[in-house]
GROMACS .gro file of C-alpha atoms in nm:
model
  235
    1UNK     CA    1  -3.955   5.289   6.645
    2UNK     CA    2  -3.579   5.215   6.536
    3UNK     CA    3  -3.286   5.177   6.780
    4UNK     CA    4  -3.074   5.327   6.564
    5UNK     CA    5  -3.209   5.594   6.427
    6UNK     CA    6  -3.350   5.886   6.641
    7UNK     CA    7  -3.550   6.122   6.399
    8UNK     CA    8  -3.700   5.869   6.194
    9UNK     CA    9  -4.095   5.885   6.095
   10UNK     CA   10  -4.347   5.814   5.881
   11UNK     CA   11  -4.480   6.116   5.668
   12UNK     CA   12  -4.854   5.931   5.610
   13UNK     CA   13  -5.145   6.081   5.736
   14UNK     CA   14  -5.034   6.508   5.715
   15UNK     CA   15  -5.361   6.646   5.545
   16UNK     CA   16  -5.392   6.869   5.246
   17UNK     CA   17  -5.576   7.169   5.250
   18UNK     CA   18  -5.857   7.026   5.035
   19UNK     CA   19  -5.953   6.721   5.269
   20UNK     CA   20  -5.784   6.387   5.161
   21UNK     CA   21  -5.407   6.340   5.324
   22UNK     CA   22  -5.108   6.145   5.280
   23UNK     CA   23  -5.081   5.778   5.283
   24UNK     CA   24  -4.939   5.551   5.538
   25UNK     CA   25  -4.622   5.342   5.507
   26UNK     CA   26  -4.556   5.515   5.183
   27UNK     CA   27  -4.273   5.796   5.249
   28UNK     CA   28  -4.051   5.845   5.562
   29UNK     CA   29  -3.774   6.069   5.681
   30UNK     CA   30  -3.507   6.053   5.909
   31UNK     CA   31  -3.204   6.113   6.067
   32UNK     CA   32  -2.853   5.907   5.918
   33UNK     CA   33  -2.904   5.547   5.894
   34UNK     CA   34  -2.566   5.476   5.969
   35UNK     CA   35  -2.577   5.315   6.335
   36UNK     CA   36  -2.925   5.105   6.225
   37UNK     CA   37  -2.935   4.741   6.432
   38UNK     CA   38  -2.945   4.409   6.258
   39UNK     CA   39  -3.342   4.433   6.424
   40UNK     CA   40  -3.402   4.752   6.252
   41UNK     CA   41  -3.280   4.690   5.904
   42UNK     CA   42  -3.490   4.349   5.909
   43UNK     CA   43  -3.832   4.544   6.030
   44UNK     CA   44  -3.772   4.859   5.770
   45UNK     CA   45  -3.753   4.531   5.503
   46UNK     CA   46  -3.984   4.315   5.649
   47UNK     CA   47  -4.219   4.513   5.783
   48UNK     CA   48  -4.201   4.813   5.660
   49UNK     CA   49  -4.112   4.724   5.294
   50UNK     CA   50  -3.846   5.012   5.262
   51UNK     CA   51  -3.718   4.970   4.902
   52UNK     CA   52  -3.544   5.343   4.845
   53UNK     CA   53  -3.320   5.561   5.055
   54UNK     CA   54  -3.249   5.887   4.895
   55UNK     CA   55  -2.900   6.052   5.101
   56UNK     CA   56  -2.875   6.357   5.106
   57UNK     CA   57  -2.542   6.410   5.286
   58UNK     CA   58  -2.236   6.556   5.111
   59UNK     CA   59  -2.027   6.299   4.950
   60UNK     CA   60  -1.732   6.319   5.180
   61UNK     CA   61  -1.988   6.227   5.492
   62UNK     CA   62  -2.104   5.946   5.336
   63UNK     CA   63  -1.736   5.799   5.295
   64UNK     CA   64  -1.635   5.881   5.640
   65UNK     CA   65  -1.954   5.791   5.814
   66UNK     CA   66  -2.067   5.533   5.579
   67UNK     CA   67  -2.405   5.440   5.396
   68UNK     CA   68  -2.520   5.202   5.687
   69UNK     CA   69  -2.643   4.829   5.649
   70UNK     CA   70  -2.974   4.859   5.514
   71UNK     CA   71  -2.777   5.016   5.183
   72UNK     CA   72  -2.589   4.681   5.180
   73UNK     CA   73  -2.938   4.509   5.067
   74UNK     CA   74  -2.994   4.411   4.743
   75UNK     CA   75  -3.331   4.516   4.733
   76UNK     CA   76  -3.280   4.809   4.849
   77UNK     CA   77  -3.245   5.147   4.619
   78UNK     CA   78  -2.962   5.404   4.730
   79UNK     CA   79  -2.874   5.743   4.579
   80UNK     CA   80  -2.652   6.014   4.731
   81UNK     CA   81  -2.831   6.337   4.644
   82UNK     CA   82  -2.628   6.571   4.822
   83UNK     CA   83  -2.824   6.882   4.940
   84UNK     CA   84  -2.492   7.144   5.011
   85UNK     CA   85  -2.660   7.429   5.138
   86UNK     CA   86  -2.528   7.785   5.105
   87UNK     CA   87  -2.174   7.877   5.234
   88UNK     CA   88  -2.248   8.159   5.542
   89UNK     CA   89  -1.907   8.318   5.580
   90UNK     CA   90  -1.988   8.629   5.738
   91UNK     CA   91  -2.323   8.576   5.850
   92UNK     CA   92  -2.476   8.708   6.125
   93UNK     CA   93  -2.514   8.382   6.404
   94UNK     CA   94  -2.894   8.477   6.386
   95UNK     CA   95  -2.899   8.470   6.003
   96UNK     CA   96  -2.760   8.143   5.959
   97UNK     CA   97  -3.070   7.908   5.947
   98UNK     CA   98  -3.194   8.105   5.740
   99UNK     CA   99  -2.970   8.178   5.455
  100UNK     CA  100  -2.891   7.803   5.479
  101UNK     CA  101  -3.243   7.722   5.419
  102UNK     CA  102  -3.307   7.936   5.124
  103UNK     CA  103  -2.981   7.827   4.985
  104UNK     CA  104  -3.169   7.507   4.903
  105UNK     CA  105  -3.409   7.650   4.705
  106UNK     CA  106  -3.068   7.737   4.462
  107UNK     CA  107  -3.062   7.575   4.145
  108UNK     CA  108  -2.668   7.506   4.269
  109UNK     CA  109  -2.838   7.306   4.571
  110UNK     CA  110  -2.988   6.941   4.354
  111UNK     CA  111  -3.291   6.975   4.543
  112UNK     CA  112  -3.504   6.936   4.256
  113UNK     CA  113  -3.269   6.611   4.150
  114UNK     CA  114  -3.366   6.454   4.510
  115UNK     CA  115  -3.717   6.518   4.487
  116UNK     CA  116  -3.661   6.363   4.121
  117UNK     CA  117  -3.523   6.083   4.264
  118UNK     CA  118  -3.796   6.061   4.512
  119UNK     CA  119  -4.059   6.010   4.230
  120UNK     CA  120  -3.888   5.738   4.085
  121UNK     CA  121  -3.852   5.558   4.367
  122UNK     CA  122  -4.206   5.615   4.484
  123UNK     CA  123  -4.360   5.269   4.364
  124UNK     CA  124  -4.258   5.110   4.706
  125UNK     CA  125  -4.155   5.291   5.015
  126UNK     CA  126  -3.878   5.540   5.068
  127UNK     CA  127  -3.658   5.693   5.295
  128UNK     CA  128  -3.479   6.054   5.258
  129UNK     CA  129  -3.206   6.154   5.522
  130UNK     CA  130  -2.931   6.347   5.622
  131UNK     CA  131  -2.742   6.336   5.913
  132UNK     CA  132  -3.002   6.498   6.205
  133UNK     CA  133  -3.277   6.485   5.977
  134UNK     CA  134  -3.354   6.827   6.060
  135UNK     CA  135  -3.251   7.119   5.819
  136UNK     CA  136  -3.185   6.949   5.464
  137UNK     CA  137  -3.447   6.675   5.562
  138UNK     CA  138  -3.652   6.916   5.707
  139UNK     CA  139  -3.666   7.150   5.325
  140UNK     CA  140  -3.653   6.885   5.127
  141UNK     CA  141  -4.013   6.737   5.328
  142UNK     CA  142  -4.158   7.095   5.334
  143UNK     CA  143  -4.142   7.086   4.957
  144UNK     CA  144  -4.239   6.784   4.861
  145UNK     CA  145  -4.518   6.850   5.131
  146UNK     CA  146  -4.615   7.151   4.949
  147UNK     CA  147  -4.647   7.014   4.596
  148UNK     CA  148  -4.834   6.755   4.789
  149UNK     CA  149  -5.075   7.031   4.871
  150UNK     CA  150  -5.034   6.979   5.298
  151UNK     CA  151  -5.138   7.287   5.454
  152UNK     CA  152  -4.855   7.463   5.633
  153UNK     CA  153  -4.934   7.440   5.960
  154UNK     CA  154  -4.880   7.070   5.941
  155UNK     CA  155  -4.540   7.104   5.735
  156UNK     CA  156  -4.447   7.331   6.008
  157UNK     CA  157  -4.591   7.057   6.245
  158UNK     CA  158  -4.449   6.783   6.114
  159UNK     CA  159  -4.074   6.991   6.119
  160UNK     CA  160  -4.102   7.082   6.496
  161UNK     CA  161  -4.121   6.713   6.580
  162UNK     CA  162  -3.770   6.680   6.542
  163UNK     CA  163  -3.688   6.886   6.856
  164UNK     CA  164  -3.819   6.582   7.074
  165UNK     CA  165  -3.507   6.372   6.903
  166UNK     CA  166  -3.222   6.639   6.883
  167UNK     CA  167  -3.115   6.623   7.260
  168UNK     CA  168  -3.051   6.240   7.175
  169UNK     CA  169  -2.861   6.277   6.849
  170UNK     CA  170  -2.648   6.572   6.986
  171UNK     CA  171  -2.527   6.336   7.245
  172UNK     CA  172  -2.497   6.066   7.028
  173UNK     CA  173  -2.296   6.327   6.741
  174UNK     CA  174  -2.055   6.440   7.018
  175UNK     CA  175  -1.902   6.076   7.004
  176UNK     CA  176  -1.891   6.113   6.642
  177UNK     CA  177  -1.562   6.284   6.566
  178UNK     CA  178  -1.694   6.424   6.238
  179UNK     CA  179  -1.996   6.585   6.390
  180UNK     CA  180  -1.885   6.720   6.710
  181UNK     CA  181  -1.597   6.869   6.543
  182UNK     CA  182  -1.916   7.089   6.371
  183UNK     CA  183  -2.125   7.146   6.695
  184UNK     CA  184  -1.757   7.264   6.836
  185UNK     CA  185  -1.759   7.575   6.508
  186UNK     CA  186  -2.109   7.583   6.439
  187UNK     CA  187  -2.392   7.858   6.616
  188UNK     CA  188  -2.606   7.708   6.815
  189UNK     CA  189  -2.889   7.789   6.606
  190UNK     CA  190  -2.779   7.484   6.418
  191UNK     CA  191  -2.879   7.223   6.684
  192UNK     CA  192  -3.209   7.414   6.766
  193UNK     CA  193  -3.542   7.368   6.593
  194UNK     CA  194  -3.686   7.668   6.534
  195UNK     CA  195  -4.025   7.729   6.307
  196UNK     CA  196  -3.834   8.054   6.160
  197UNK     CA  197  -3.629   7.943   5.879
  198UNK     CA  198  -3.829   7.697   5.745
  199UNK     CA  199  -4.168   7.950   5.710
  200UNK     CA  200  -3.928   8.167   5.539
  201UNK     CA  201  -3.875   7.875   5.301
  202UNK     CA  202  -4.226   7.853   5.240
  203UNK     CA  203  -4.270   8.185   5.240
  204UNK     CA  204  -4.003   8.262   4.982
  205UNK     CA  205  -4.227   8.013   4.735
  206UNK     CA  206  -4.477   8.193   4.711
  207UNK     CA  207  -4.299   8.534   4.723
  208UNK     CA  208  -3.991   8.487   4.477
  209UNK     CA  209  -4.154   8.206   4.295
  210UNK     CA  210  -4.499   8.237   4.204
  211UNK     CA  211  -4.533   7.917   4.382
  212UNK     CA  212  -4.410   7.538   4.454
  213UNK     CA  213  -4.473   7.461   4.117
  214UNK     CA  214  -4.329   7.744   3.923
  215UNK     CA  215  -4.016   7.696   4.134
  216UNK     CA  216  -4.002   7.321   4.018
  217UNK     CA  217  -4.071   7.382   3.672
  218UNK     CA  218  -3.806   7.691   3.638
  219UNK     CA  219  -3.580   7.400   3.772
  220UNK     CA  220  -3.611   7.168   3.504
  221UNK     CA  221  -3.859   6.945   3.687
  222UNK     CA  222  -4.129   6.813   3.474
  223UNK     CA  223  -4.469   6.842   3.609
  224UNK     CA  224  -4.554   6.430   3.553
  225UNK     CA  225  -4.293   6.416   3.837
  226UNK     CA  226  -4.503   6.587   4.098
  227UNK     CA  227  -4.800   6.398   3.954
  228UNK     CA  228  -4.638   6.039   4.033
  229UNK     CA  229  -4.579   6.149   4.383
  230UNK     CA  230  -4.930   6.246   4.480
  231UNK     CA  231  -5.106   6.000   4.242
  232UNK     CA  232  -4.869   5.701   4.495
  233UNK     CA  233  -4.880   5.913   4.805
  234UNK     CA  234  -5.215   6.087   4.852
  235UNK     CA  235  -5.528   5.915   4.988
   0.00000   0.00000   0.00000
């Protein structure tokens, strides 16, 4: 769809488990925006209608690798949410997706500010990111999805898509100094998608949380929130 960005997609049409599903054109997600063309940025305005990006890269990634042109719209709505996931100094290699995952679920981790951030910008379409689109991306969507009330095999679904655009952006990140200095230190568990982590993240919801809900509300997030979002993006 883009030439510059490899794991971008629209979110519309995931069902919920009681029949209706997600609209079209409404809510995307992607990989950085960073290396977007001049022909991208003018169909995600033009056609598309994008009107909100919501970052979620740390704030030192966004000064090195930059916000990308379709920030430099007017129009358009930016805000750097970053999602720091937890630190895994002596982690088992095998552990490390998913401590990093739960990590989000942290009050530390601003998830709940991004989805926040989300709902206001939900009036006209929206983009969330990070830089592969995969793991913060990837928990921030299966949340959101949840309160959304998508059944799990399609959050799941929807997360495993990403593996048809990794082989692309790890050749494209090892002539990015920042991020091949990572894939140099990192496991390689962190460039594979793997179903594992993030069913623990659902999982964990319902386990340690009574639910997507409770864990939003112990967060500070006020249910008319969740509301906007499915009252703009459900069918």
């Amino acid at each position: 769809m883009l030439e510059g960005a490899y794991n971008f997609r629209d979110l519309g049409g995931l069902r919920t488990r009681d029949g209706h599903q997600l609209r079209s054109g409404r809510v995307f997600r992607s990989d950085t925006l960073q290396a977007l063309t001049a022909a991208d940025v003018n169909h995600l305005r033009a056609v598309v209608g994008l009107r909100g990006v919501v970052d979620l890269r740390l704030g030192e990634e966004v000064l090195s690798e930059g916000r990308g042109p379709l920030c430099e719209v007017t129009e358009v709505r930016y805000a750097n949410t970053p999602l720091d996931m937890a630190a895994t100094n002596g982690v088992a290699p095998e552990d490390v997706m998913r401590r990093l995952y739960l990590g989000c679920l942290s009050p530390e981790a601003s998830l709940v500010t991004a989805i926040e951030q989300l709902s206001e910008m939900a009036e006209h379409p929206v983009v969330f990111h990070c830089a592969a689109g995969k793991d913060r991306t990837g928990v921030l969507a299966a949340v959101v999805l949840r309160m959304l009330n998508v059944a799990d095999e399609y959050i799941v679904g929807d997360y495993m898509k990403s593996a048809e655009a990794m082989p692309r952006m790890i050749e494209r990140f090892r002539t990015w100094p920042r991020y091949r200095d990572h894939m140099e230190q990192a496991p390689p568990q962190a460039y594979a998608v793997e179903p594992d982590p993030l069913i623990e993240v659902l999982n964990s919801l319902d386990r340690d949380y009574g639910g997507v809900h409770q864990w939003a509300t112990s967060h500070g997030m006020r249910s008319e929130k969740i509301e906007r979002l499915a009252r703009l993006w459900v069918e």
